[in-house]
CSV table of C-alpha atoms in Angstrom, one decimal:
chain,number,residue,atom,x,y,z
A,1,MET,CA,-21.6,2.5,-13.3
A,2,GLU,CA,-23.5,1.0,-10.4
A,3,ILE,CA,-21.5,-1.5,-8.4
A,4,ARG,CA,-23.5,-3.9,-6.3
A,5,LYS,CA,-20.9,-6.7,-6.2
A,6,TYR,CA,-17.2,-6.3,-5.9
A,7,ILE,CA,-14.4,-8.9,-5.8
A,8,ALA,CA,-10.7,-8.4,-5.2
A,9,ILE,CA,-8.1,-10.9,-6.5
A,10,GLY,CA,-4.4,-10.9,-5.9
A,11,ASP,CA,-1.7,-11.4,-3.2
A,12,SER,CA,-0.9,-9.9,0.2
A,13,PHE,CA,-1.4,-6.4,-1.2
A,14,SER,CA,-5.0,-7.1,-2.0
A,15,GLU,CA,-5.5,-9.2,1.1
A,16,GLY,CA,-4.6,-6.1,3.2
A,17,TYR,CA,-1.4,-7.5,4.9
A,18,GLY,CA,0.3,-4.8,6.9
A,19,ASP,CA,-3.0,-3.1,7.9
A,20,GLU,CA,-4.0,-5.5,10.7
A,21,ILE,CA,-7.0,-4.6,12.9
A,22,GLU,CA,-8.8,-6.7,15.5
A,23,HIS,CA,-7.2,-10.1,16.2
A,24,GLY,CA,-4.7,-9.6,13.5
A,25,HIS,CA,-7.3,-9.5,10.7
A,26,PRO,CA,-6.0,-7.7,7.6
A,27,ARG,CA,-8.1,-4.8,6.4
A,28,GLY,CA,-6.3,-3.0,3.6
A,29,TRP,CA,-7.3,-0.9,0.7
A,30,THR,CA,-9.9,-3.4,-0.7
A,31,ASP,CA,-11.9,-3.3,2.5
A,32,LEU,CA,-11.7,0.5,2.5
A,33,LEU,CA,-12.8,0.6,-1.1
A,34,ALA,CA,-15.8,-1.7,-0.5
A,35,ALA,CA,-17.0,0.5,2.3
A,36,GLN,CA,-16.6,3.7,0.2
A,37,LEU,CA,-18.5,2.1,-2.7
A,38,ALA,CA,-21.4,1.4,-0.3
A,39,THR,CA,-21.2,4.9,1.2
A,40,ALA,CA,-21.0,6.7,-2.1
A,41,GLN,CA,-23.9,4.8,-3.7
A,42,GLY,CA,-26.1,4.7,-0.6
A,43,HIS,CA,-26.7,1.0,-0.6
A,44,ASP,CA,-25.2,-2.3,0.5
A,45,VAL,CA,-22.3,-3.7,-1.6
A,46,GLU,CA,-21.6,-7.4,-1.7
A,47,TYR,CA,-17.9,-7.9,-1.3
A,48,ALA,CA,-15.6,-10.9,-1.7
A,49,ASN,CA,-11.8,-11.0,-1.4
A,50,LEU,CA,-10.1,-14.1,-2.9
A,51,ALA,CA,-6.5,-12.7,-2.5
A,52,ILE,CA,-4.0,-14.8,-0.5
A,53,ARG,CA,-0.6,-13.6,0.6
A,54,GLY,CA,2.5,-15.0,-1.2
A,55,ARG,CA,0.7,-15.9,-4.4
A,56,LYS,CA,2.5,-15.4,-7.7
A,57,ILE,CA,0.6,-14.4,-10.8
A,58,GLY,CA,0.3,-18.0,-12.1
A,59,ALA,CA,-1.5,-19.1,-8.9
A,60,ILE,CA,-3.7,-16.0,-9.0
A,61,MET,CA,-4.8,-16.9,-12.5
A,62,ARG,CA,-5.4,-20.6,-11.7
A,63,GLU,CA,-7.0,-20.3,-8.3
A,64,GLN,CA,-8.8,-16.9,-8.2
A,65,LEU,CA,-9.6,-15.5,-11.6
A,66,GLU,CA,-12.2,-17.9,-12.9
A,67,VAL,CA,-13.8,-18.3,-9.5
A,68,ALA,CA,-14.2,-14.5,-9.3
A,69,ILE,CA,-15.7,-14.4,-12.8
A,70,SER,CA,-18.1,-17.2,-11.9
A,71,MET,CA,-19.4,-15.1,-9.0
A,72,GLN,CA,-20.7,-12.5,-11.5
A,73,PRO,CA,-19.6,-9.3,-9.8
A,74,ASP,CA,-19.9,-5.9,-11.3
A,75,LEU,CA,-16.2,-5.0,-10.6
A,76,ILE,CA,-13.0,-7.0,-10.1
A,77,THR,CA,-9.8,-5.4,-9.0
A,78,ILE,CA,-6.8,-7.3,-10.3
A,79,ASN,CA,-3.4,-7.2,-8.6
A,80,GLY,CA,-0.4,-9.5,-9.0
A,81,GLY,CA,3.3,-9.8,-9.9
A,82,GLY,CA,4.9,-8.4,-6.8
A,83,ASN,CA,6.0,-11.8,-5.6
A,84,ASP,CA,7.2,-12.8,-9.1
A,85,ILE,CA,9.5,-9.8,-9.5
A,86,MET,CA,11.3,-10.7,-6.3
A,87,ARG,CA,12.4,-14.1,-7.7
A,88,PRO,CA,15.9,-14.6,-9.2
A,89,ARG,CA,14.6,-15.2,-12.7
A,90,VAL,CA,11.6,-13.3,-14.0
A,91,SER,CA,10.3,-11.7,-17.1
A,92,ALA,CA,8.3,-8.5,-16.6
A,93,GLU,CA,6.8,-9.0,-20.1
A,94,TRP,CA,5.5,-12.5,-19.1
A,95,VAL,CA,4.0,-11.1,-15.8
A,96,SER,CA,2.4,-8.3,-17.8
A,97,SER,CA,1.0,-10.7,-20.3
A,98,GLN,CA,-0.8,-12.7,-17.6
A,99,LEU,CA,-2.3,-9.5,-16.2
A,100,LEU,CA,-3.5,-8.7,-19.7
A,101,ILE,CA,-5.1,-12.1,-20.1
A,102,ALA,CA,-6.9,-11.6,-16.8
A,103,ALA,CA,-8.2,-8.2,-17.8
A,104,ARG,CA,-9.4,-9.5,-21.1
A,105,ARG,CA,-11.2,-12.5,-19.5
A,106,VAL,CA,-12.9,-10.1,-17.1
A,107,LEU,CA,-14.0,-7.8,-19.9
A,108,ALA,CA,-15.2,-10.7,-22.0
A,109,ALA,CA,-17.5,-11.7,-19.1
A,110,GLY,CA,-19.1,-8.3,-19.1
A,111,ILE,CA,-17.4,-7.3,-15.8
A,112,THR,CA,-15.4,-4.1,-15.2
A,113,PRO,CA,-11.7,-4.8,-14.5
A,114,VAL,CA,-9.5,-2.4,-12.6
A,115,VAL,CA,-5.8,-3.3,-12.6
A,116,VAL,CA,-4.1,-2.1,-9.4
A,117,SER,CA,-0.3,-2.0,-9.1
A,118,GLY,CA,1.5,-2.5,-5.9
A,119,ALA,CA,3.5,0.4,-4.4
A,120,ASN,CA,7.3,0.7,-4.8
A,121,PRO,CA,9.2,-0.5,-1.8
A,122,SER,CA,12.7,-0.1,-3.4
A,123,GLY,CA,13.5,2.9,-1.2
A,124,VAL,CA,13.1,1.0,2.1
A,125,MET,CA,14.0,-2.6,1.3
A,126,PRO,CA,17.3,-4.5,0.9
A,127,LEU,CA,18.5,-4.7,-2.8
A,128,GLY,CA,16.0,-2.0,-3.7
A,129,GLY,CA,17.8,-1.2,-7.0
A,130,VAL,CA,16.9,-4.7,-8.4
A,131,MET,CA,13.3,-4.2,-7.3
A,132,GLN,CA,13.2,-0.8,-8.9
A,133,ARG,CA,14.4,-1.9,-12.3
A,134,ARG,CA,12.0,-4.9,-12.4
A,135,GLY,CA,9.0,-2.9,-11.1
A,136,ASP,CA,9.6,-0.1,-13.5
A,137,ALA,CA,9.7,-2.6,-16.4
A,138,LEU,CA,6.5,-4.3,-15.3
A,139,ALA,CA,4.7,-0.9,-14.7
A,140,ASN,CA,5.7,0.3,-18.2
A,141,GLU,CA,4.4,-2.9,-19.8
A,142,VAL,CA,1.1,-2.6,-18.1
A,143,ARG,CA,0.6,1.1,-18.7
A,144,ARG,CA,1.1,0.4,-22.4
A,145,TRP,CA,-1.6,-2.2,-22.8
A,146,ALA,CA,-4.0,-0.7,-20.3
A,147,ASN,CA,-4.1,2.5,-22.3
A,148,ALA,CA,-4.7,0.6,-25.5
A,149,LEU,CA,-7.4,-1.6,-24.0
A,150,ASP,CA,-9.0,1.3,-22.2
A,151,VAL,CA,-8.8,-0.5,-18.8
A,152,ALA,CA,-8.3,1.5,-15.7
A,153,TYR,CA,-4.8,1.1,-14.3
A,154,ILE,CA,-4.2,2.4,-10.8
A,155,ASP,CA,-0.5,3.2,-10.8
A,156,ASN,CA,0.5,3.0,-7.2
A,157,TRP,CA,4.1,2.1,-8.3
A,158,GLY,CA,4.5,5.6,-9.7
A,159,ASP,CA,2.9,7.3,-6.7
A,160,ALA,CA,5.8,9.3,-5.2
A,161,ARG,CA,4.2,9.6,-1.8
A,162,LEU,CA,4.4,5.9,-1.2
A,163,ILE,CA,8.2,5.8,-1.4
A,164,ASP,CA,8.4,7.3,2.1
A,165,GLY,CA,9.1,4.8,4.9
A,166,VAL,CA,6.2,6.2,7.0
A,167,TYR,CA,3.8,4.3,4.7
A,168,TRP,CA,5.5,0.9,5.0
A,169,SER,CA,5.3,-1.8,7.6
A,170,GLU,CA,8.3,-2.9,9.7
A,171,ASP,CA,9.0,-5.7,7.3
A,172,ARG,CA,9.7,-3.2,4.5
A,173,LEU,CA,7.7,-5.2,2.0
A,174,HIS,CA,4.1,-4.4,2.9
A,175,LEU,CA,2.2,-1.1,3.2
A,176,ASN,CA,1.0,-0.2,6.7
A,177,ALA,CA,-2.5,1.3,7.4
A,178,ARG,CA,-1.5,4.8,6.1
A,179,GLY,CA,-0.1,3.3,2.9
A,180,HIS,CA,-3.3,1.2,2.3
A,181,ALA,CA,-5.4,4.3,2.9
A,182,ILE,CA,-3.5,6.2,0.1
A,183,VAL,CA,-4.0,3.2,-2.3
A,184,ALA,CA,-7.7,3.1,-1.5
A,185,GLY,CA,-7.9,6.9,-2.2
A,186,ASN,CA,-6.2,6.3,-5.6
A,187,VAL,CA,-8.8,3.7,-6.6
A,188,VAL,CA,-11.7,5.7,-5.2
A,189,ARG,CA,-10.7,8.8,-7.3
A,190,ALA,CA,-10.3,6.6,-10.4
A,191,LEU,CA,-13.8,5.2,-10.0
A,192,GLU,CA,-15.2,8.6,-9.2
A,193,VAL,CA,-16.8,7.5,-5.9
A,194,GLY,CA,-15.2,10.0,-3.7
A,195,ASP,CA,-12.2,12.3,-3.3
A,196,GLY,CA,-10.2,9.6,-1.5
A,197,ASP,CA,-9.1,12.0,1.2
A,198,HIS,CA,-11.7,11.3,3.9
A,199,TRP,CA,-9.8,8.7,6.0
A,200,PRO,CA,-8.3,10.3,9.1
A,201,GLU,CA,-4.6,10.0,9.9
A,202,LEU,CA,-4.0,6.6,11.3
A,203,ALA,CA,-1.9,6.5,14.4
A,204,SER,CA,0.1,3.9,16.5
A,205,LEU,CA,1.8,2.2,13.5
A,206,THR,CA,5.0,0.5,13.0
A,207,THR,CA,6.9,1.9,10.0
A,208,ALA,CA,9.9,1.2,7.8
A,209,GLU,CA,11.7,4.2,9.2
A,210,GLY,CA,15.0,3.6,10.9
A,211,ARG,CA,18.0,1.3,10.4
A,212,MET,CA,17.9,-2.2,8.9
A,213,ASP,CA,19.6,-3.7,12.0
A,214,ALA,CA,20.3,-7.3,13.0
A,215,ARG,CA,16.9,-7.7,14.5
A,216,TYR,CA,15.3,-6.8,11.1
A,217,TRP,CA,17.4,-9.3,9.2
A,218,ARG,CA,16.7,-12.0,11.8
A,219,GLN,CA,12.9,-11.4,12.1
A,220,PHE,CA,12.0,-10.7,8.5
A,221,VAL,CA,14.8,-11.4,5.9
A,222,GLY,CA,15.9,-14.7,7.4
A,223,PRO,CA,12.4,-16.4,7.3
A,224,TRP,CA,11.8,-15.0,3.8
A,225,ILE,CA,15.0,-16.6,2.5
A,226,GLY,CA,14.2,-19.8,4.3
A,227,ARG,CA,10.8,-20.0,2.6
A,228,ARG,CA,12.4,-19.4,-0.8
A,229,LEU,CA,15.0,-22.1,-0.3
A,230,THR,CA,12.4,-24.7,0.8
A,231,GLY,CA,9.8,-23.8,-1.7
A,232,ARG,CA,7.3,-22.7,0.9
A,233,SER,CA,5.0,-19.6,0.9
A,234,SER,CA,3.6,-17.4,3.6
A,235,GLY,CA,0.2,-18.2,2.1
A,236,ASP,CA,0.5,-22.0,2.3
A,237,GLY,CA,-2.6,-23.5,3.8
A,238,ARG,CA,-4.5,-20.2,3.9
A,239,ALA,CA,-8.0,-19.7,2.6
A,240,PRO,CA,-9.2,-16.5,1.0
A,241,LYS,CA,-10.1,-13.7,3.4
A,242,PHE,CA,-13.7,-13.5,2.2
A,243,GLY,CA,-14.3,-16.5,-0.1
A,244,ALA,CA,-18.0,-15.7,-0.4
A,245,TYR,CA,-19.8,-12.4,-0.6
A,246,ILE,CA,-20.3,-10.5,2.6
A,247,PRO,CA,-22.6,-7.4,2.8
A,248,ILE,CA,-21.0,-4.0,3.3
A,249,SER,CA,-23.3,-1.3,4.4
A,250,PRO,CA,-22.8,2.5,4.1
A,251,ARG,CA,-22.4,2.7,7.9
A,252,ASP,CA,-19.4,0.3,7.7
A,253,GLN,CA,-17.2,3.1,6.3
A,254,ALA,CA,-13.8,2.3,7.9
A,255,ALA,CA,-11.8,4.9,9.7
């Protein structure tokens, strides 16, 4: 399959949060994937990223899915549900059903869908056991229908490497640059556009290693709880990272 146009939809995971480069701009696995698609195919790839941090699956369906389809790409990566399963009341079956609807809509439009799960933060975050149970339930649901529908499912939730705190940002909710590179490699191998191991080790990173001390709770957990109580989101007022196509050339391969 030749991919000349690629669009990512989703939340902070697809936006690239946690892998910030110049001026705080998030890069992440989708940018790495776009660059590798161009490099592997030897031509420019048009790339758009409609993902916005904090979005739940319902908002992704309303705000991003149809826009992405209307832009007529060859490939859409679909991610969502991570913010939903952190809420007090959630049905993994319902979240899975929304992802299934999204995959079917993309297929019906003659576009290739790739469903990409988030990684599992339960080993590094507070109340990790709850996240583990909900994430396992969601992953099991998606695996079942993805197999039946013959849709590629990139199972980062089940990737044992990503449980290690060295791959997570200091907030313990988002992958850092190393983690995003592993996810990009998983997608690259699934699409057969490389071995996924060509990115060098990324240095000078904050990680989720160490204690969850008072500073961590004050800096990260407190604001998160505050947003939940007031109905706000970290993505309020934010536009998509790349709301229109930008050209990615083979020489743009990210390190």
